[in-house]
mmCIF file with all atom_site columns, C-alpha atoms and ligand atoms in Angstrom:
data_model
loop_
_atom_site.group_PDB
_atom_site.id
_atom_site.type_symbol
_atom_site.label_atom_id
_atom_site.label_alt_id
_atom_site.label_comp_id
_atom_site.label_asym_id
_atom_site.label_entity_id
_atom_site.label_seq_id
_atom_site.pdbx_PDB_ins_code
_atom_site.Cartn_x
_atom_site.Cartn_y
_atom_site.Cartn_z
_atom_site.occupancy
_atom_site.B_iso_or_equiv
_atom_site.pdbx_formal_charge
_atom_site.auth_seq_id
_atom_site.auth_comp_id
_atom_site.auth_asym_id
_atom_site.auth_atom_id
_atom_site.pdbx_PDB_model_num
ATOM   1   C  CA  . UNK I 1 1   ? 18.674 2.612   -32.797 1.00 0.00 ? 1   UNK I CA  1
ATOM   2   C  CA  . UNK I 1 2   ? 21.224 -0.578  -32.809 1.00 0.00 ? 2   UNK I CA  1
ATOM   3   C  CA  . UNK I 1 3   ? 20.501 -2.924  -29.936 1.00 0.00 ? 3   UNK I CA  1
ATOM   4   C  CA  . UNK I 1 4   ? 24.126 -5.151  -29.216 1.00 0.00 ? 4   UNK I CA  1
ATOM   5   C  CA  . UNK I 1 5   ? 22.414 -7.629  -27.055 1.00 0.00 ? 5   UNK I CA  1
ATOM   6   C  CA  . UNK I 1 6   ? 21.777 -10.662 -29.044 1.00 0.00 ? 6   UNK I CA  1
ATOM   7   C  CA  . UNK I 1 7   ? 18.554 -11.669 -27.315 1.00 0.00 ? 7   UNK I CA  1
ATOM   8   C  CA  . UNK I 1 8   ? 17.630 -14.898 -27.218 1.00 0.00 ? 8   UNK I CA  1
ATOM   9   C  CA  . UNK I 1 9   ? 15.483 -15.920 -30.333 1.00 0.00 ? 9   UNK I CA  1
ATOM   10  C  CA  . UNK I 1 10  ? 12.816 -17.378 -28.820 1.00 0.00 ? 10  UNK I CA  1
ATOM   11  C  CA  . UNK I 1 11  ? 12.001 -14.047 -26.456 1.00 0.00 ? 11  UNK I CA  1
ATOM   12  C  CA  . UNK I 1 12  ? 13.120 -11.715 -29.283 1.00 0.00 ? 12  UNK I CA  1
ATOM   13  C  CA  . UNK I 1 13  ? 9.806  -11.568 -30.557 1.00 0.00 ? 13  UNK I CA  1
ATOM   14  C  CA  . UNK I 1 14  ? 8.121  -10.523 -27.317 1.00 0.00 ? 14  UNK I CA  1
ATOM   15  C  CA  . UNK I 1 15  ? 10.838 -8.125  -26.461 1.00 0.00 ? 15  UNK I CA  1
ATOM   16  C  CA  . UNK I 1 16  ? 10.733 -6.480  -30.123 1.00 0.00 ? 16  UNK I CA  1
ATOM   17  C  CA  . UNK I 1 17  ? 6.464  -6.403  -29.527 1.00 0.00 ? 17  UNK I CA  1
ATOM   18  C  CA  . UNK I 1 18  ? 6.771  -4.287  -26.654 1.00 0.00 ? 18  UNK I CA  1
ATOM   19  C  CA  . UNK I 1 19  ? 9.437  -2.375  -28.133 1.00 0.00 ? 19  UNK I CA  1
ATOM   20  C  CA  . UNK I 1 20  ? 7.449  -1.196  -31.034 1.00 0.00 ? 20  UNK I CA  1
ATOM   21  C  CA  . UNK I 1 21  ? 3.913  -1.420  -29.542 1.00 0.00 ? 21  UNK I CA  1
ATOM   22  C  CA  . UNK I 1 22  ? 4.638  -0.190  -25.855 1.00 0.00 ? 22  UNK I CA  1
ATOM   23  C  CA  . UNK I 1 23  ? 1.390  -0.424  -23.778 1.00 0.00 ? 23  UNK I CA  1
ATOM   24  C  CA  . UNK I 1 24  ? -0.025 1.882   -21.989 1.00 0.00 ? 24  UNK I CA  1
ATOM   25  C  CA  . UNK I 1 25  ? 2.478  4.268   -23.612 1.00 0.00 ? 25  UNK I CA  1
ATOM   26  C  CA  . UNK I 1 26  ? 1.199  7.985   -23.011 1.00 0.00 ? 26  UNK I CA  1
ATOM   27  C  CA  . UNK I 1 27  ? 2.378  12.020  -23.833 1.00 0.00 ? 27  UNK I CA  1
ATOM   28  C  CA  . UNK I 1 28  ? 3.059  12.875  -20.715 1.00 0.00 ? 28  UNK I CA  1
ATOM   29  C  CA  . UNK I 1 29  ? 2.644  16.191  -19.648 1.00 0.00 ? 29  UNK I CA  1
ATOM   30  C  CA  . UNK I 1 30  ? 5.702  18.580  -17.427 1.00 0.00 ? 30  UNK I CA  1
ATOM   31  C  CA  . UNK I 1 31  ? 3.162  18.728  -14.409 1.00 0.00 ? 31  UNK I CA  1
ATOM   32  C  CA  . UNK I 1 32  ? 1.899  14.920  -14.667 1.00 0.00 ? 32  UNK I CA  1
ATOM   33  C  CA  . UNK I 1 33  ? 5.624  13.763  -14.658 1.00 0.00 ? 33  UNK I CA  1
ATOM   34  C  CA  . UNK I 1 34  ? 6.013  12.316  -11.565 1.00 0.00 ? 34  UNK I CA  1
ATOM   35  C  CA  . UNK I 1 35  ? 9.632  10.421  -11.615 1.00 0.00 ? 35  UNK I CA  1
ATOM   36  C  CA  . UNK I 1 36  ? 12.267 11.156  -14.584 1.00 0.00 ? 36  UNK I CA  1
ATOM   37  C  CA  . UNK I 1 37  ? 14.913 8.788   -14.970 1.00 0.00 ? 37  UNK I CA  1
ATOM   38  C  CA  . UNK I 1 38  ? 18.420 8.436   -17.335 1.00 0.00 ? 38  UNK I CA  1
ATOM   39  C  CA  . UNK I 1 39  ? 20.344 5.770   -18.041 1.00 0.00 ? 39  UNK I CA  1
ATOM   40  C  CA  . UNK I 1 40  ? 23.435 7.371   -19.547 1.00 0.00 ? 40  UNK I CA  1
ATOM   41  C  CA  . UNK I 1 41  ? 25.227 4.646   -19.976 1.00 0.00 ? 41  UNK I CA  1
ATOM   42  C  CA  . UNK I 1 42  ? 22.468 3.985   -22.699 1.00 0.00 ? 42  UNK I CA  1
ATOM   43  C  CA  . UNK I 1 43  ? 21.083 7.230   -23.386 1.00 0.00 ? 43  UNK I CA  1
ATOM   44  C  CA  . UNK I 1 44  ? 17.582 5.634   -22.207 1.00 0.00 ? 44  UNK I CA  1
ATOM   45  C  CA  . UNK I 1 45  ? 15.153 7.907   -20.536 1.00 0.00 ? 45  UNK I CA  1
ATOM   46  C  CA  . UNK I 1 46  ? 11.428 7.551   -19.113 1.00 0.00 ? 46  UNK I CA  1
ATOM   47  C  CA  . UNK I 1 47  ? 9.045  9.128   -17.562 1.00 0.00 ? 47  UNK I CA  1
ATOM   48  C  CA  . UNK I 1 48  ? 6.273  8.000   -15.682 1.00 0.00 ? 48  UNK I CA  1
ATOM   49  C  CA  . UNK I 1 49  ? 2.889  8.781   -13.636 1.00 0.00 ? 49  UNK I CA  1
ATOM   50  C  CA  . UNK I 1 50  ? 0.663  6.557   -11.468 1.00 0.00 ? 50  UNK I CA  1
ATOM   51  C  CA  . UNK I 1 51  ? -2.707 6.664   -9.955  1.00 0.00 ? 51  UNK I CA  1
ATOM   52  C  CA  . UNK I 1 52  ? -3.319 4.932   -7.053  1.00 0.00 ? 52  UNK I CA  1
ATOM   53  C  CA  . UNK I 1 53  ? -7.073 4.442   -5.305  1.00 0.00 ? 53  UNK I CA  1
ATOM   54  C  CA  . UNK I 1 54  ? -7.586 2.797   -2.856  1.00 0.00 ? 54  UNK I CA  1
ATOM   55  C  CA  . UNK I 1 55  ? -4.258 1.323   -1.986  1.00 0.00 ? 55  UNK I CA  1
ATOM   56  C  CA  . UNK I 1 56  ? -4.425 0.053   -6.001  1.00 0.00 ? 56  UNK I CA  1
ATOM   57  C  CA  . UNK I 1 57  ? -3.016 0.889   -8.530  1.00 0.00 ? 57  UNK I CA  1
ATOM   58  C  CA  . UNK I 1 58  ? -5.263 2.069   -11.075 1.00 0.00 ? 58  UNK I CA  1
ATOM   59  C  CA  . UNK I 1 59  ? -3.804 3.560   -13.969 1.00 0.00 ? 59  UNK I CA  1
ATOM   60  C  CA  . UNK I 1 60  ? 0.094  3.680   -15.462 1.00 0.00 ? 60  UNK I CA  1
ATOM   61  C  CA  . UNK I 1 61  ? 1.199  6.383   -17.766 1.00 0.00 ? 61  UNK I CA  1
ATOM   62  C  CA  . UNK I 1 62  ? 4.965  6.858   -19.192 1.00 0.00 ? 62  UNK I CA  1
ATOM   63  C  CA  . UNK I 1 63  ? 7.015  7.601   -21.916 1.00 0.00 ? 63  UNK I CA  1
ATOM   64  C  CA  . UNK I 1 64  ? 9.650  5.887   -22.612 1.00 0.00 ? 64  UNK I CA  1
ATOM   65  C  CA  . UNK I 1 65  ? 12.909 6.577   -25.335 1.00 0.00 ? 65  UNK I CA  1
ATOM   66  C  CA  . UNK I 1 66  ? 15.656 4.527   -25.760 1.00 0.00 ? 66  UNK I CA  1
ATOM   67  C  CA  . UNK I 1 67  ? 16.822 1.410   -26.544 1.00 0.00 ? 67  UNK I CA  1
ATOM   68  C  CA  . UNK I 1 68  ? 14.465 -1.650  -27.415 1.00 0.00 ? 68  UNK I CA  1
ATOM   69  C  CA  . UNK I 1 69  ? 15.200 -3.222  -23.758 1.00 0.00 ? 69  UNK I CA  1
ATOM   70  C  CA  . UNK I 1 70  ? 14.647 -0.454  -21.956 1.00 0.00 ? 70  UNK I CA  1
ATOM   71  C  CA  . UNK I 1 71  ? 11.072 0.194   -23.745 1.00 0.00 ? 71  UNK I CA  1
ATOM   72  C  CA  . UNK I 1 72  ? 9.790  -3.330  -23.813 1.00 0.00 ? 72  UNK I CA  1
ATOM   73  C  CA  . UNK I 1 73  ? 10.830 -3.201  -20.201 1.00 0.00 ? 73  UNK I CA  1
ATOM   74  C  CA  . UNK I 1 74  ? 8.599  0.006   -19.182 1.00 0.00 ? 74  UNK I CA  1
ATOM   75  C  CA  . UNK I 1 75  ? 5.987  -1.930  -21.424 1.00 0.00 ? 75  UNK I CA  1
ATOM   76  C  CA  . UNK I 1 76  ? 6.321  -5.274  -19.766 1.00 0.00 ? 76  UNK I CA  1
ATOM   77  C  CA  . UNK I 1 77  ? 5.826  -3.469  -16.510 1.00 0.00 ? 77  UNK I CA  1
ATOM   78  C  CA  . UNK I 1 78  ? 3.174  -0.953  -16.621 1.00 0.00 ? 78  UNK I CA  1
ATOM   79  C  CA  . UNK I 1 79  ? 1.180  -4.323  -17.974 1.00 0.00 ? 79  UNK I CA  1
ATOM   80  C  CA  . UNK I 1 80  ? 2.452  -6.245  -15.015 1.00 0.00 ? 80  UNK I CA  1
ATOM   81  C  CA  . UNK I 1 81  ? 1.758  -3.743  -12.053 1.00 0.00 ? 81  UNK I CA  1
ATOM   82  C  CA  . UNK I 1 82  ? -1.386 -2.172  -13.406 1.00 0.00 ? 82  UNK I CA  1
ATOM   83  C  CA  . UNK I 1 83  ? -4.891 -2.937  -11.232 1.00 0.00 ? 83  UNK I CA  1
ATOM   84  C  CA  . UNK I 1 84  ? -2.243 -4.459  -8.066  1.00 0.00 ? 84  UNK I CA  1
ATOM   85  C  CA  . UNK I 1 85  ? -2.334 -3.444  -4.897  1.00 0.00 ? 85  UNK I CA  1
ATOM   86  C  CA  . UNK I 1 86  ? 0.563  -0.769  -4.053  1.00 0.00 ? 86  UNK I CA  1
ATOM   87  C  CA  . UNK I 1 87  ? 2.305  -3.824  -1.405  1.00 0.00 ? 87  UNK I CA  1
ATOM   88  C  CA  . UNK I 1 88  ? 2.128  -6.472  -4.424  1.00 0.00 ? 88  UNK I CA  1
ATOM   89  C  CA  . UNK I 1 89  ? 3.629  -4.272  -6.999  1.00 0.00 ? 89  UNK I CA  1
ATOM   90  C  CA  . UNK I 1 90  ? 6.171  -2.722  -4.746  1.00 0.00 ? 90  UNK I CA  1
ATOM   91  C  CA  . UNK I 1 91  ? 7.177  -7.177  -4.036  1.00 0.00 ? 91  UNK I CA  1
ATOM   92  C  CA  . UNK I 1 92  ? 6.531  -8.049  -8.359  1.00 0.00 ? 92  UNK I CA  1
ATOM   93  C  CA  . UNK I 1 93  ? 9.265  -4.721  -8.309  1.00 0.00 ? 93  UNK I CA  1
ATOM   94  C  CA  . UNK I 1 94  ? 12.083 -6.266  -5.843  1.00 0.00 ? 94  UNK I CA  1
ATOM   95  C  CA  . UNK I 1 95  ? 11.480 -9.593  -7.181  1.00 0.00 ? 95  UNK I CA  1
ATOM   96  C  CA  . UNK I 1 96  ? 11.978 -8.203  -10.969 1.00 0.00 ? 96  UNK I CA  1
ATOM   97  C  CA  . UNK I 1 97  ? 15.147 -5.999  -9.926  1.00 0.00 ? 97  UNK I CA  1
ATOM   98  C  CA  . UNK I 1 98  ? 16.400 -9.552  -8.111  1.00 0.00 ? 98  UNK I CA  1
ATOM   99  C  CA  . UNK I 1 99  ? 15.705 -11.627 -10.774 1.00 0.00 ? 99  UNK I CA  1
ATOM   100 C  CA  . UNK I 1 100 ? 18.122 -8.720  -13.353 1.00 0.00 ? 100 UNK I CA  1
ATOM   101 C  CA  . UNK I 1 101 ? 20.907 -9.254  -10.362 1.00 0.00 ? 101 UNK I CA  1
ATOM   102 C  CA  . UNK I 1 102 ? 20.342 -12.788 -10.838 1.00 0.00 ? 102 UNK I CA  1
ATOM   103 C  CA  . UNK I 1 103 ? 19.603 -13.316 -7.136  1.00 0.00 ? 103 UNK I CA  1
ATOM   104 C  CA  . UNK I 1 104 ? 16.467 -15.099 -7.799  1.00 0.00 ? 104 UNK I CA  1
ATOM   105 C  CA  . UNK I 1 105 ? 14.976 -17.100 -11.100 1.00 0.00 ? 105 UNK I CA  1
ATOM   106 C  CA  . UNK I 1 106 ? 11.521 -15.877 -12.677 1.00 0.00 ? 106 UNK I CA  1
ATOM   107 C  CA  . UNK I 1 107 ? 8.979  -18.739 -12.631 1.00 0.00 ? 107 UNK I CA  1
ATOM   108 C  CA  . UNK I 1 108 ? 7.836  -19.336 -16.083 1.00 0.00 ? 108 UNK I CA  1
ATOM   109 C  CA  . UNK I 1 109 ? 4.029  -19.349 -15.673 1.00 0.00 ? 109 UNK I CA  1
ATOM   110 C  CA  . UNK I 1 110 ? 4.329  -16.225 -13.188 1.00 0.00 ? 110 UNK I CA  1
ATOM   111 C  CA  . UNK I 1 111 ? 6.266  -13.927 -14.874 1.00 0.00 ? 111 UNK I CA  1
ATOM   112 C  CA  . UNK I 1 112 ? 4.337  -14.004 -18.293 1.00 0.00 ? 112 UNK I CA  1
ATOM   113 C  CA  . UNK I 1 113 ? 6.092  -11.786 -21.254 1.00 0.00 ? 113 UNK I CA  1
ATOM   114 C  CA  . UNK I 1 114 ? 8.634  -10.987 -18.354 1.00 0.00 ? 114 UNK I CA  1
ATOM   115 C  CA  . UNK I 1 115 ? 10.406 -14.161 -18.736 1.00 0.00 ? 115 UNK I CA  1
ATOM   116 C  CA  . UNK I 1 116 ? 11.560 -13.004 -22.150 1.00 0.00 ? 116 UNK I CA  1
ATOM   117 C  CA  . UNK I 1 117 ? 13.861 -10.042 -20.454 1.00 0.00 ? 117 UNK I CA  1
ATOM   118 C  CA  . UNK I 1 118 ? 15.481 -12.767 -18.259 1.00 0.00 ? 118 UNK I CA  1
ATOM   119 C  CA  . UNK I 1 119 ? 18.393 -13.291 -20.738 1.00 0.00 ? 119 UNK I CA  1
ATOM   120 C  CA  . UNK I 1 120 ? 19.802 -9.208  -20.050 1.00 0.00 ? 120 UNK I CA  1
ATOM   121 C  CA  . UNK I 1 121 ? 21.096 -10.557 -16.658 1.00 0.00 ? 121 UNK I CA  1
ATOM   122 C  CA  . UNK I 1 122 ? 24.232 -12.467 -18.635 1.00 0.00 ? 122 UNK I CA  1
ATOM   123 C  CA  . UNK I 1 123 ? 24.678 -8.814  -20.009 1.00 0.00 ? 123 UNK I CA  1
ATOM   124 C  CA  . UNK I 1 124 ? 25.814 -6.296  -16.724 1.00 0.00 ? 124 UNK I CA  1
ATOM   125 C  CA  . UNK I 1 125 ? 25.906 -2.623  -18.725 1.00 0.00 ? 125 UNK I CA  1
ATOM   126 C  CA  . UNK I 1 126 ? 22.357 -3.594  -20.147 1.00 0.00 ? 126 UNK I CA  1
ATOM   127 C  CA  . UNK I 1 127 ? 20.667 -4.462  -16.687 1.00 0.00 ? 127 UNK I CA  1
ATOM   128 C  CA  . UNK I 1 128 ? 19.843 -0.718  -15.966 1.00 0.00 ? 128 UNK I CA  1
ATOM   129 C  CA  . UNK I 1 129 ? 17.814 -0.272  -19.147 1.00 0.00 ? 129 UNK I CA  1
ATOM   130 C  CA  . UNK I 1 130 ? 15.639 -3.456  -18.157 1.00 0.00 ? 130 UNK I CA  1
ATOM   131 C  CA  . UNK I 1 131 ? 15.648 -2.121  -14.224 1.00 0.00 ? 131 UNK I CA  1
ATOM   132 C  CA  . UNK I 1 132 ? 15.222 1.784   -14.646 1.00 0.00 ? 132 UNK I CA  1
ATOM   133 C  CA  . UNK I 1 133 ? 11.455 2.106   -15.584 1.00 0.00 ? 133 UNK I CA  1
ATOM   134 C  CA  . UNK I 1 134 ? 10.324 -0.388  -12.427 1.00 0.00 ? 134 UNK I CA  1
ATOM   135 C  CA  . UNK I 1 135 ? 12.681 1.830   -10.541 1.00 0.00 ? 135 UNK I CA  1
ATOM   136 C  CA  . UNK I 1 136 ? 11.390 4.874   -11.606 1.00 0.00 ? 136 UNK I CA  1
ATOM   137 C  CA  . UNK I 1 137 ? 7.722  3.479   -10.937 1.00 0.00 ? 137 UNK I CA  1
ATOM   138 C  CA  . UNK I 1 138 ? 8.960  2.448   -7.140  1.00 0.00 ? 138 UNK I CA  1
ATOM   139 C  CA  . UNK I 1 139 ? 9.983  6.370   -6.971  1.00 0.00 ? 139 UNK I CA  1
ATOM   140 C  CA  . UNK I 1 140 ? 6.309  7.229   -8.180  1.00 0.00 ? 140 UNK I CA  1
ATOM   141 C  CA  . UNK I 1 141 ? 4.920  5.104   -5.444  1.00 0.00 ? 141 UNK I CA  1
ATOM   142 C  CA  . UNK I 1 142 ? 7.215  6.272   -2.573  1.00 0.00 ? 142 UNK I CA  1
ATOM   143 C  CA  . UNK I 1 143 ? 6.317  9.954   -3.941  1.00 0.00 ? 143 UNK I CA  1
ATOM   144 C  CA  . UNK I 1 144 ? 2.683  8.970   -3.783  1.00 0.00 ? 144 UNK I CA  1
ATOM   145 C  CA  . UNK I 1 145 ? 3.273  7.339   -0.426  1.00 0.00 ? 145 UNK I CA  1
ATOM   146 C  CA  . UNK I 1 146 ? 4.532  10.805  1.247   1.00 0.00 ? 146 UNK I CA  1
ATOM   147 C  CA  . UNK I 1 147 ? 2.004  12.962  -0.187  1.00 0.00 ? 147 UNK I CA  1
ATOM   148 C  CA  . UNK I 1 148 ? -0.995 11.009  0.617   1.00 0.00 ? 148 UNK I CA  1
HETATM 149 ZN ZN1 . LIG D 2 .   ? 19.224 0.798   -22.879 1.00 0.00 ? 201 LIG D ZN1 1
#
């Protein structure tokens, strides 16, 4: 798949890590699919599956196809929301979706591999592909939230 955005070189490398090793990247089966979100602008698509204990969330699972943002993006953020509490991750998700607007600026030292996605803001048709999986996972939660 061709990927238009010229990404900055010195985050290409993290993006294009994710991309081809996505973590916690998982077959998902019909039942376990909790949230299933498009981006047809794109043709991206994920789906995606939580566990939550506790008020924490324990355990991520997704699949993700599409382009390489919107796959390093799903990867970037199952790393960054696994093991939080449901109130930080639902806060680490507005901030993220803020930062894509370009409402707010990531801090360097908090954001980790995150930082390297910051570029797609200059880029408005791409922003969905970095938004929709932390989207789809604030779905999961709100799901999770009314069936408790
Ligand atoms: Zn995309």
């Amino acid at each position: 798949m061709t990927d238009s955005v010229p990404l900055d070189d010195l985050y290409q490398e993290i993006i294009l890590d994710h991309f081809k090793n996505p973590r916690n990247v998982q077959k998902l089966s019909d039942e376990e699919v909790l949230i299933e979100e498009e981006n047809p602008t794109c043709g991206d698509q994920i789906r995606v599956t939580a566990k939550v204990e506790e008020g924490c969330i324990v355990g991520i699972k997704y699949e993700a196809k599409g382009c390489a943002i919107s796959t390093a993006s799903a990867s970037m953020m199952s790393e960054a929301l696994m093991n939080k509490p449901v109130e930080d991750a639902r806060v680490a998700i507005q901030n993220f979706t803020r930062t894509m607007k370009g409402e707010q600026e990531m801090s360097e030292d908090e954001s980790g591999d995150l930082i390297a996605l910051q570029g797609v803001k200059r880029y408005p048709l791409r922003i969905k592909c970095a938004t929709m999986s932390w989207h789809a996972l604030d779905h999961v939660l709100d799901k999770m939230s009314v069936e408790k």
